[in-house]
mmCIF file of C-alpha atoms and ligand atoms in Angstrom:
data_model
loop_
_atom_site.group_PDB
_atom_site.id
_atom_site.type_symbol
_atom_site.label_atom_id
_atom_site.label_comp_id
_atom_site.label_asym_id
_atom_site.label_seq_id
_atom_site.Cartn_x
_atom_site.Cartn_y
_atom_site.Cartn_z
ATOM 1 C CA UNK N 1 -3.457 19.681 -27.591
ATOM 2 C CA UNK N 2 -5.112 17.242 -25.178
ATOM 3 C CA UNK N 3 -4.885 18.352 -21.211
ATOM 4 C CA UNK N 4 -4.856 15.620 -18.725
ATOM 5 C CA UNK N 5 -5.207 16.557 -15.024
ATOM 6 C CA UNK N 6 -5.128 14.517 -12.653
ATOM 7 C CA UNK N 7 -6.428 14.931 -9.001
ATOM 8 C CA UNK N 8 -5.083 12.704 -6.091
ATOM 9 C CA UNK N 9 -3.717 12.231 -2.467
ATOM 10 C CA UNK N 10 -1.180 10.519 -3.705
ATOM 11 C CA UNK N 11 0.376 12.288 -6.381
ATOM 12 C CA UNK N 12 3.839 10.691 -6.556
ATOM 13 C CA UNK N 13 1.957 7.115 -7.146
ATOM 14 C CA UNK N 14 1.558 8.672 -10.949
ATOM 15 C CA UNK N 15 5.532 9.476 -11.317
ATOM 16 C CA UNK N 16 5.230 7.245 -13.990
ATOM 17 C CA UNK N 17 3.521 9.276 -16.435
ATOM 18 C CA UNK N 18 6.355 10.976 -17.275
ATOM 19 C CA UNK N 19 7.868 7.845 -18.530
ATOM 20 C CA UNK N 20 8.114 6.322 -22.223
ATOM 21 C CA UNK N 21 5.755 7.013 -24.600
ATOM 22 C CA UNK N 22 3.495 9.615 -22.043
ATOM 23 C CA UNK N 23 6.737 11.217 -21.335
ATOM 24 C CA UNK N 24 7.760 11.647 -24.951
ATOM 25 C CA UNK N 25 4.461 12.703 -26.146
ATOM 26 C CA UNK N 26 4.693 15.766 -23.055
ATOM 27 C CA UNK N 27 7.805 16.698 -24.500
ATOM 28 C CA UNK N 28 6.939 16.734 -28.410
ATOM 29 C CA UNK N 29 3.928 18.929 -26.954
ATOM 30 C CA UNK N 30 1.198 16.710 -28.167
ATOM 31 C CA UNK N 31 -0.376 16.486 -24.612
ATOM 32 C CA UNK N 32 0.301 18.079 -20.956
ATOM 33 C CA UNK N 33 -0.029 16.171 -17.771
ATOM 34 C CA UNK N 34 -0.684 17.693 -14.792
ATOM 35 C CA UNK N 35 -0.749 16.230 -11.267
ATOM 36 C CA UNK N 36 -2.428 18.226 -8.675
ATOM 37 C CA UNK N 37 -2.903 17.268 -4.535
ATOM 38 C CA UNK N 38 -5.704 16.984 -3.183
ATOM 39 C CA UNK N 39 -4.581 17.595 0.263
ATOM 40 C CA UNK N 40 -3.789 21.444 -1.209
ATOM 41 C CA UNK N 41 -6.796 22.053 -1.182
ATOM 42 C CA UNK N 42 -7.354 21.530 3.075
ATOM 43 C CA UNK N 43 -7.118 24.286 5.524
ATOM 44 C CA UNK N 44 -6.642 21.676 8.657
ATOM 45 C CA UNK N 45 -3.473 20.637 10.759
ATOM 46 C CA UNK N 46 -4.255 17.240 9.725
ATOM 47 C CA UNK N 47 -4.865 18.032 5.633
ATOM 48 C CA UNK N 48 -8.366 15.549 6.417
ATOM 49 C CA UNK N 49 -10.227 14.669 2.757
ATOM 50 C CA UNK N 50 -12.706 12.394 4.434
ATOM 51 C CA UNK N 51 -15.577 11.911 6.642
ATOM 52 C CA UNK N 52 -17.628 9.238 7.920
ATOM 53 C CA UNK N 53 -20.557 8.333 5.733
ATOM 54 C CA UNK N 54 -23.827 9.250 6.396
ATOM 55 C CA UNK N 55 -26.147 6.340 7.145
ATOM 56 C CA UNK N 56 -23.545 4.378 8.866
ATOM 57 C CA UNK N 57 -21.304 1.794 7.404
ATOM 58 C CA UNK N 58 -17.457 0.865 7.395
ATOM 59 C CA UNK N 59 -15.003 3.352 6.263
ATOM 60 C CA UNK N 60 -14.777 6.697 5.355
ATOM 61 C CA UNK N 61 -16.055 9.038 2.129
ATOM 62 C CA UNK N 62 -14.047 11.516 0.290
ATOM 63 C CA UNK N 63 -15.657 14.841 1.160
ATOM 64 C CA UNK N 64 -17.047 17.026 -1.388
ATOM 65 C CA UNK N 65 -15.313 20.271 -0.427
ATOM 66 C CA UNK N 66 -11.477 19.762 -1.331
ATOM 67 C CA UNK N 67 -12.693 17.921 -4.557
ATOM 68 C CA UNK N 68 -15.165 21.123 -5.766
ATOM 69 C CA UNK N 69 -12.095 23.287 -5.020
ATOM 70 C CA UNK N 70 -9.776 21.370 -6.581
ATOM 71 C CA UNK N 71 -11.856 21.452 -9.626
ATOM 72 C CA UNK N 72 -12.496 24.598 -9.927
ATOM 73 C CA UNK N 73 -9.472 25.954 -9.745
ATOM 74 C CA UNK N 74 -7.731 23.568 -12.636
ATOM 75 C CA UNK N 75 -11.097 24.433 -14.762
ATOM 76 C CA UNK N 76 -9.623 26.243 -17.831
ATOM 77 C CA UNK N 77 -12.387 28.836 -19.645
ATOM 78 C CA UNK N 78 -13.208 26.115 -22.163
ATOM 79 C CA UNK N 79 -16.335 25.436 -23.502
ATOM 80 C CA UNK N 80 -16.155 21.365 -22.355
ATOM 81 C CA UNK N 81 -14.663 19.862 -19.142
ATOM 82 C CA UNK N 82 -14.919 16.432 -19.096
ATOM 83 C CA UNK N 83 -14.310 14.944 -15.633
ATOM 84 C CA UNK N 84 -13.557 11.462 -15.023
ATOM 85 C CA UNK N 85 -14.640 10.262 -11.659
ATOM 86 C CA UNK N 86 -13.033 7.108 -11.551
ATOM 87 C CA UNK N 87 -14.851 4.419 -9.568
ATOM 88 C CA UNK N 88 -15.533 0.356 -9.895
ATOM 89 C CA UNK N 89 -19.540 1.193 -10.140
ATOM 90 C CA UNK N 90 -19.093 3.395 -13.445
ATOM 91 C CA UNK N 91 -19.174 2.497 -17.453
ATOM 92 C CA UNK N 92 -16.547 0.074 -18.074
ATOM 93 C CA UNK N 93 -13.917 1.670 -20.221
ATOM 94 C CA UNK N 94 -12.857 -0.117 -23.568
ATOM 95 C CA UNK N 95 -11.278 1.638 -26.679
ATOM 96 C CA UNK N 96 -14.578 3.017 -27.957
ATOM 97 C CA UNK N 97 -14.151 5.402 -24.885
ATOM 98 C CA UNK N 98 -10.343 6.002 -25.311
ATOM 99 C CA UNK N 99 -11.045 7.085 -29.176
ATOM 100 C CA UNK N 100 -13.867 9.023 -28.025
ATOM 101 C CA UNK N 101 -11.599 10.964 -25.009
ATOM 102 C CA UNK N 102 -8.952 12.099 -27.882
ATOM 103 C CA UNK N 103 -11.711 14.315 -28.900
ATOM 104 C CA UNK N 104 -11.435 16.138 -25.604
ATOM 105 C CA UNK N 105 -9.939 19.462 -25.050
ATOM 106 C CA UNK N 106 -9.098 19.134 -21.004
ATOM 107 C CA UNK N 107 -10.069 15.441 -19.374
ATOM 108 C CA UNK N 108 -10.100 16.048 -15.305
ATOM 109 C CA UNK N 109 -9.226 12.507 -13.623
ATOM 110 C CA UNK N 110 -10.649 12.446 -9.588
ATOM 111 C CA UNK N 111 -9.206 9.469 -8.601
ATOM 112 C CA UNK N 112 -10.801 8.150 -5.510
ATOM 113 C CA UNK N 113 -9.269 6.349 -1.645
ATOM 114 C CA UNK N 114 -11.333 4.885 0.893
ATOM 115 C CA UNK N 115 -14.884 4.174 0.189
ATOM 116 C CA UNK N 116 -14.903 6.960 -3.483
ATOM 117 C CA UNK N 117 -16.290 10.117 -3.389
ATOM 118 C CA UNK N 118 -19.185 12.230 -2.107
ATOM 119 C CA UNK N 119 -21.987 11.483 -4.826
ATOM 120 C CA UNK N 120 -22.309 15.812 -4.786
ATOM 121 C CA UNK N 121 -19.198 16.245 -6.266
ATOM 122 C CA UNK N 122 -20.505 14.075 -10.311
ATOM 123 C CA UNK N 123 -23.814 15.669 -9.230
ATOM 124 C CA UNK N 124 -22.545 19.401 -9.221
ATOM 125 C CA UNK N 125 -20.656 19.255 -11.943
ATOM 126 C CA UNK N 126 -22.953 17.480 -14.193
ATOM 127 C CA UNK N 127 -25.389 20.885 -13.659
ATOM 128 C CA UNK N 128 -22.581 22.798 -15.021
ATOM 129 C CA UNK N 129 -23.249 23.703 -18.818
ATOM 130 C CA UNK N 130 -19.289 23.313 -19.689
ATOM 131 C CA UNK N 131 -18.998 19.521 -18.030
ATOM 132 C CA UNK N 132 -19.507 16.460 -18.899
ATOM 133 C CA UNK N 133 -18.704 14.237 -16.139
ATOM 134 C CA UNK N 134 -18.130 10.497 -16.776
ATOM 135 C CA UNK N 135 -18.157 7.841 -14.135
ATOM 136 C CA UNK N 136 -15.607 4.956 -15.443
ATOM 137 C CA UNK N 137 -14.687 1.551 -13.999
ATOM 138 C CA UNK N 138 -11.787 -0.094 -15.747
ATOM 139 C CA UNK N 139 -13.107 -3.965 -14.924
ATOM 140 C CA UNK N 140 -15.226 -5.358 -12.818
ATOM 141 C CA UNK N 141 -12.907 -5.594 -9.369
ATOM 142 C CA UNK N 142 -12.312 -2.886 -6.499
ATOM 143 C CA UNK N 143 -8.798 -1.249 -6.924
ATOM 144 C CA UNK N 144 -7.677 0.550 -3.887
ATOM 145 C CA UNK N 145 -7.358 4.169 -5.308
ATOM 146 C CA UNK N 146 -8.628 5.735 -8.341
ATOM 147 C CA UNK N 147 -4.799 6.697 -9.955
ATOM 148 C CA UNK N 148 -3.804 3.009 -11.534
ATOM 149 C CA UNK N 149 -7.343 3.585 -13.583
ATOM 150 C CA UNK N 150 -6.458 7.063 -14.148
ATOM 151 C CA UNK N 151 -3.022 5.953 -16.096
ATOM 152 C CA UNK N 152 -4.423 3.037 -17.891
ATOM 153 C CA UNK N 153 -7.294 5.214 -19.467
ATOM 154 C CA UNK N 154 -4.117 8.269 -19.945
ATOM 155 C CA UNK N 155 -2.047 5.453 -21.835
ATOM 156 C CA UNK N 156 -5.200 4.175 -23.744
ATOM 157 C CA UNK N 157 -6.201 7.354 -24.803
ATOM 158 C CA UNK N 158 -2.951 9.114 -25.516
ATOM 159 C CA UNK N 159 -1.434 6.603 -27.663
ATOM 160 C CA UNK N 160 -4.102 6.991 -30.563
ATOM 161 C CA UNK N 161 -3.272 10.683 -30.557
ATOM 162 C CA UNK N 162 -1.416 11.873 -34.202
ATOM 163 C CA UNK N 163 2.059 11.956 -33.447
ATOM 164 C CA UNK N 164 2.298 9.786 -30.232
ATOM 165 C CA UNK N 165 3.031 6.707 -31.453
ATOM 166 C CA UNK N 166 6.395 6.481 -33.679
ATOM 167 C CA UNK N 167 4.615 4.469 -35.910
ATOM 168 C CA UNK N 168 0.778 5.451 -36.523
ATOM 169 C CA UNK N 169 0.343 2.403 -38.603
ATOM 170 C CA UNK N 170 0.243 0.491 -35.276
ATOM 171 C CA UNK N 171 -2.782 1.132 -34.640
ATOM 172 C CA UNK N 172 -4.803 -0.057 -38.070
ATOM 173 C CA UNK N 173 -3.783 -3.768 -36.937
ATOM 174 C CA UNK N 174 -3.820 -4.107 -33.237
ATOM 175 C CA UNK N 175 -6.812 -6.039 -30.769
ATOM 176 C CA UNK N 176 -10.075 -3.981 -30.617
ATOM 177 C CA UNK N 177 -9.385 -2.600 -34.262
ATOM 178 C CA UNK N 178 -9.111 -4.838 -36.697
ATOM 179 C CA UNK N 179 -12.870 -5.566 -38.313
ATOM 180 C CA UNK N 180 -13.733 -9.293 -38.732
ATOM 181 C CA UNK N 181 -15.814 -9.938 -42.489
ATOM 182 C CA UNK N 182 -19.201 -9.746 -40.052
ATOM 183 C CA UNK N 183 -18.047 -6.010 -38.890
ATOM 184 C CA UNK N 184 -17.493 -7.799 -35.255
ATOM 185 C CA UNK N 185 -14.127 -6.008 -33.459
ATOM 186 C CA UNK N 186 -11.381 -8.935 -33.207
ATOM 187 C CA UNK N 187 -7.933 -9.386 -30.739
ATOM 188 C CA UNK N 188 -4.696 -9.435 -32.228
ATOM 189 C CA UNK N 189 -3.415 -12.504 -34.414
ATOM 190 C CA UNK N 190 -0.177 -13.563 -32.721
ATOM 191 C CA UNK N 191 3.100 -12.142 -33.573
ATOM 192 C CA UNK N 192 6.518 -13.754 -33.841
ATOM 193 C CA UNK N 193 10.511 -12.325 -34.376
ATOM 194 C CA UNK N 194 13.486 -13.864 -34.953
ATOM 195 C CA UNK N 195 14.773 -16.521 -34.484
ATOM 196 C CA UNK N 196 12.997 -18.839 -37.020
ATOM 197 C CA UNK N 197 13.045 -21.752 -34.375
ATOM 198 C CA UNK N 198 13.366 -21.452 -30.711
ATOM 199 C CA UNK N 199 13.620 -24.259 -28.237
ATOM 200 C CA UNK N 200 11.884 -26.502 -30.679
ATOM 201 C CA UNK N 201 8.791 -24.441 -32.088
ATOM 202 C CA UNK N 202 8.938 -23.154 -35.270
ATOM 203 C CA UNK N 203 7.266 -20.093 -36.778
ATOM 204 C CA UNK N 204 4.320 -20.948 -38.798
ATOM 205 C CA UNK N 205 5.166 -21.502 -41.939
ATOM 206 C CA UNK N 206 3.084 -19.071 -44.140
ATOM 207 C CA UNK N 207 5.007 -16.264 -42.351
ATOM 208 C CA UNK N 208 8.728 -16.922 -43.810
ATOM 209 C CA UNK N 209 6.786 -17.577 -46.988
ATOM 210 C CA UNK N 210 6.550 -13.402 -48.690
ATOM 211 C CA UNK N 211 3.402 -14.341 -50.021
ATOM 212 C CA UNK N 212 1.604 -11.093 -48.412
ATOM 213 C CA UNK N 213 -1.873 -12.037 -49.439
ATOM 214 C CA UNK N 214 -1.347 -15.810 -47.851
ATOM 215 C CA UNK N 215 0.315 -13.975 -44.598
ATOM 216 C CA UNK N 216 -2.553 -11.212 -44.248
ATOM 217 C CA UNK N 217 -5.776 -14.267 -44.831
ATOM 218 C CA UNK N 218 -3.515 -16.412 -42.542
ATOM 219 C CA UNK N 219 -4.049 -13.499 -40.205
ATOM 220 C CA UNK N 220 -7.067 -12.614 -40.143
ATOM 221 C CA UNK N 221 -8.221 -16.340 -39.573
ATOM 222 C CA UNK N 222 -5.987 -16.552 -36.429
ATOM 223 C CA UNK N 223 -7.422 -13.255 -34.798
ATOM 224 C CA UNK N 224 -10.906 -14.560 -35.593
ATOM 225 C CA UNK N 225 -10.102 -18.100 -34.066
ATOM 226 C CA UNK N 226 -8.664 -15.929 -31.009
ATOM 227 C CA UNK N 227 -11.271 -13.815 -30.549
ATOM 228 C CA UNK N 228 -13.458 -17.040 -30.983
ATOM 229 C CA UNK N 229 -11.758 -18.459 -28.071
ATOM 230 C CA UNK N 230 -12.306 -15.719 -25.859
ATOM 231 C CA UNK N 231 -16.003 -15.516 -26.238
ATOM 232 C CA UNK N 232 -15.865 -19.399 -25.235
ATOM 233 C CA UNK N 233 -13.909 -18.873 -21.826
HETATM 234 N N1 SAM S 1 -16.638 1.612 -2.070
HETATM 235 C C1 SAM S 1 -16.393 1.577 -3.467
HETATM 236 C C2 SAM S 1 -17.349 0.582 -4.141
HETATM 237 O O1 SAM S 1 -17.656 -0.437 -3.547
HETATM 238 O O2 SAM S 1 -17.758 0.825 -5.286
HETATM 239 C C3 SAM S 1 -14.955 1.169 -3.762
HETATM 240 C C4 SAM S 1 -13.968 2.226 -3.409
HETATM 241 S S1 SAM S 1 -12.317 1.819 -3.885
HETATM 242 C C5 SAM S 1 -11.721 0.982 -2.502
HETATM 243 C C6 SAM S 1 -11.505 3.381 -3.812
HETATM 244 C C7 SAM S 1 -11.348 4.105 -5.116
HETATM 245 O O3 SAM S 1 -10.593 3.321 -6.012
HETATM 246 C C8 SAM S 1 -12.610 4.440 -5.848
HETATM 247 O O4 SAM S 1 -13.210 5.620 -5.368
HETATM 248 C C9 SAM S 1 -12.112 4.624 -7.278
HETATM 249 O O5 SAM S 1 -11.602 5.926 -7.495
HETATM 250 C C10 SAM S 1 -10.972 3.625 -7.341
HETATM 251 N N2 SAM S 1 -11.333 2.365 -8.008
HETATM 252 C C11 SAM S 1 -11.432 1.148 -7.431
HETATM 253 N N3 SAM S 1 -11.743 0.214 -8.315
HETATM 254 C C12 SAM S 1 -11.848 0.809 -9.509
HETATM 255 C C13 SAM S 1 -12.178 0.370 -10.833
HETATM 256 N N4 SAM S 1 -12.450 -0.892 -11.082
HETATM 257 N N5 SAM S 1 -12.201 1.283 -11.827
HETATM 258 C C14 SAM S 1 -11.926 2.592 -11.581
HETATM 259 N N6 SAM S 1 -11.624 3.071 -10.342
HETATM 260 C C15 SAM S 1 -11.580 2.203 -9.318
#
């Protein structure tokens, strides 16, 4: 069973991981969530996480001390920790990394405020023998806190799990997964329901046709002119 943890000042901003298919997976068992405070961690009156950053600048840096202890004491005794410090400068996630993370035993999220965290923190645990810390951006713009990221990589990761998605053959034909004839990874061909017409545009023919073959090359030509498209833009 995959562990998430996630480590935040704001922990109700993540209430809704216990929704849909997160919160159904938590209850068949196939992961656990768990949202810890940061601010637990502080011995002040004023529960203070940050500091002023050394060499000058604007804003303030997440200290190092509440995030070790935090840490620490959600480490389970298992041989590999990976920690996710979740900042805009890191690896840019894409669902190589979200198949790789269901491999994971226990995946530690630090999501960031103000200016992100005290380098020390990625640098201490990286010397650890049972971490492996990851720095991930989820796109190349600045977010205000770490915990959006945190829940897109949860959702990304969680729904290729066995058993979280009702319908596991989902996943063969989805964007990022289906394999164009020259091995390149393709988006989605589009998808359309009922009814046959709707204000005026029709449903592509070869669809209403049953001829499986026809629908599936008529498919894979669309997701190749798509992903086509999107290398043009
Ligand atoms: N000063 C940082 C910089 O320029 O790289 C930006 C800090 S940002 C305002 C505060 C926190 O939001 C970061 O520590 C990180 O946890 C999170 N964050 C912002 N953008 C993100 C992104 N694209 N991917 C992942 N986390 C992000």
């Amino acid at each position: 069973m995959l562990r998430f943890d996630l480590i935040s000042i704001f922990p109700e901003y993540l209430a809704p991981l216990k929704l849909s298919l997160l919160g159904k997976a938590v209850d068949k068992g196939l992961i656990t969530i768990n949202i810890h405070d940061l601010r637990d961690q502080t011995m002040d009156v004023h529960h203070s996480v940050d500091d002023t950053p050394y060499g000058g600048g604007a804003g303030m840096v997440m200290s190092a001390a509440p995030w070790g202890d935090a840490i620490d004491q959600i480490s389970n005794d298992l041989d590999q920790i990976d920690l996710i410090i979740l900042t805009p400068a890191g690896k840019k996630f894409d669902q190589a990394m979200a198949a790789e993370f269901t491999k994971c035993k226990q995946l530690i999220f630090a999501c960031g405020r103000y200016e992100g965290i005290d380098a020390r923190v990625g640098k201490h645990y990286e010397n650890k023998s049972n971490f492996k810390v990851h720095e991930v951006s989820i796109g190349d713009y600045v977010l205000g806190g770490g915990e959006v990221a945190a829940m897109v990589i949860i959702e990304a990761t969680a729904r290729l799990l066995p058993g979280v998605l009702g319908n596991p053959e989902s996943l063969k034909e989805e964007s990022h997964s289906i394999i164009s004839s020259s091995d390149d990874l393709l988006v989605e061909y589009p998808n359309y329901t009922k009814p046959a017409v709707w204000r005026g545009l029709e449903v592509p023919e070869v669809l209403l046709s049953g001829n499986h073959g026809q629908i599936a090359k008529w498919r894979k030509e669309q997701a190749e002119r798509r992903t086509d498209q999107l290398g043009k833009e």
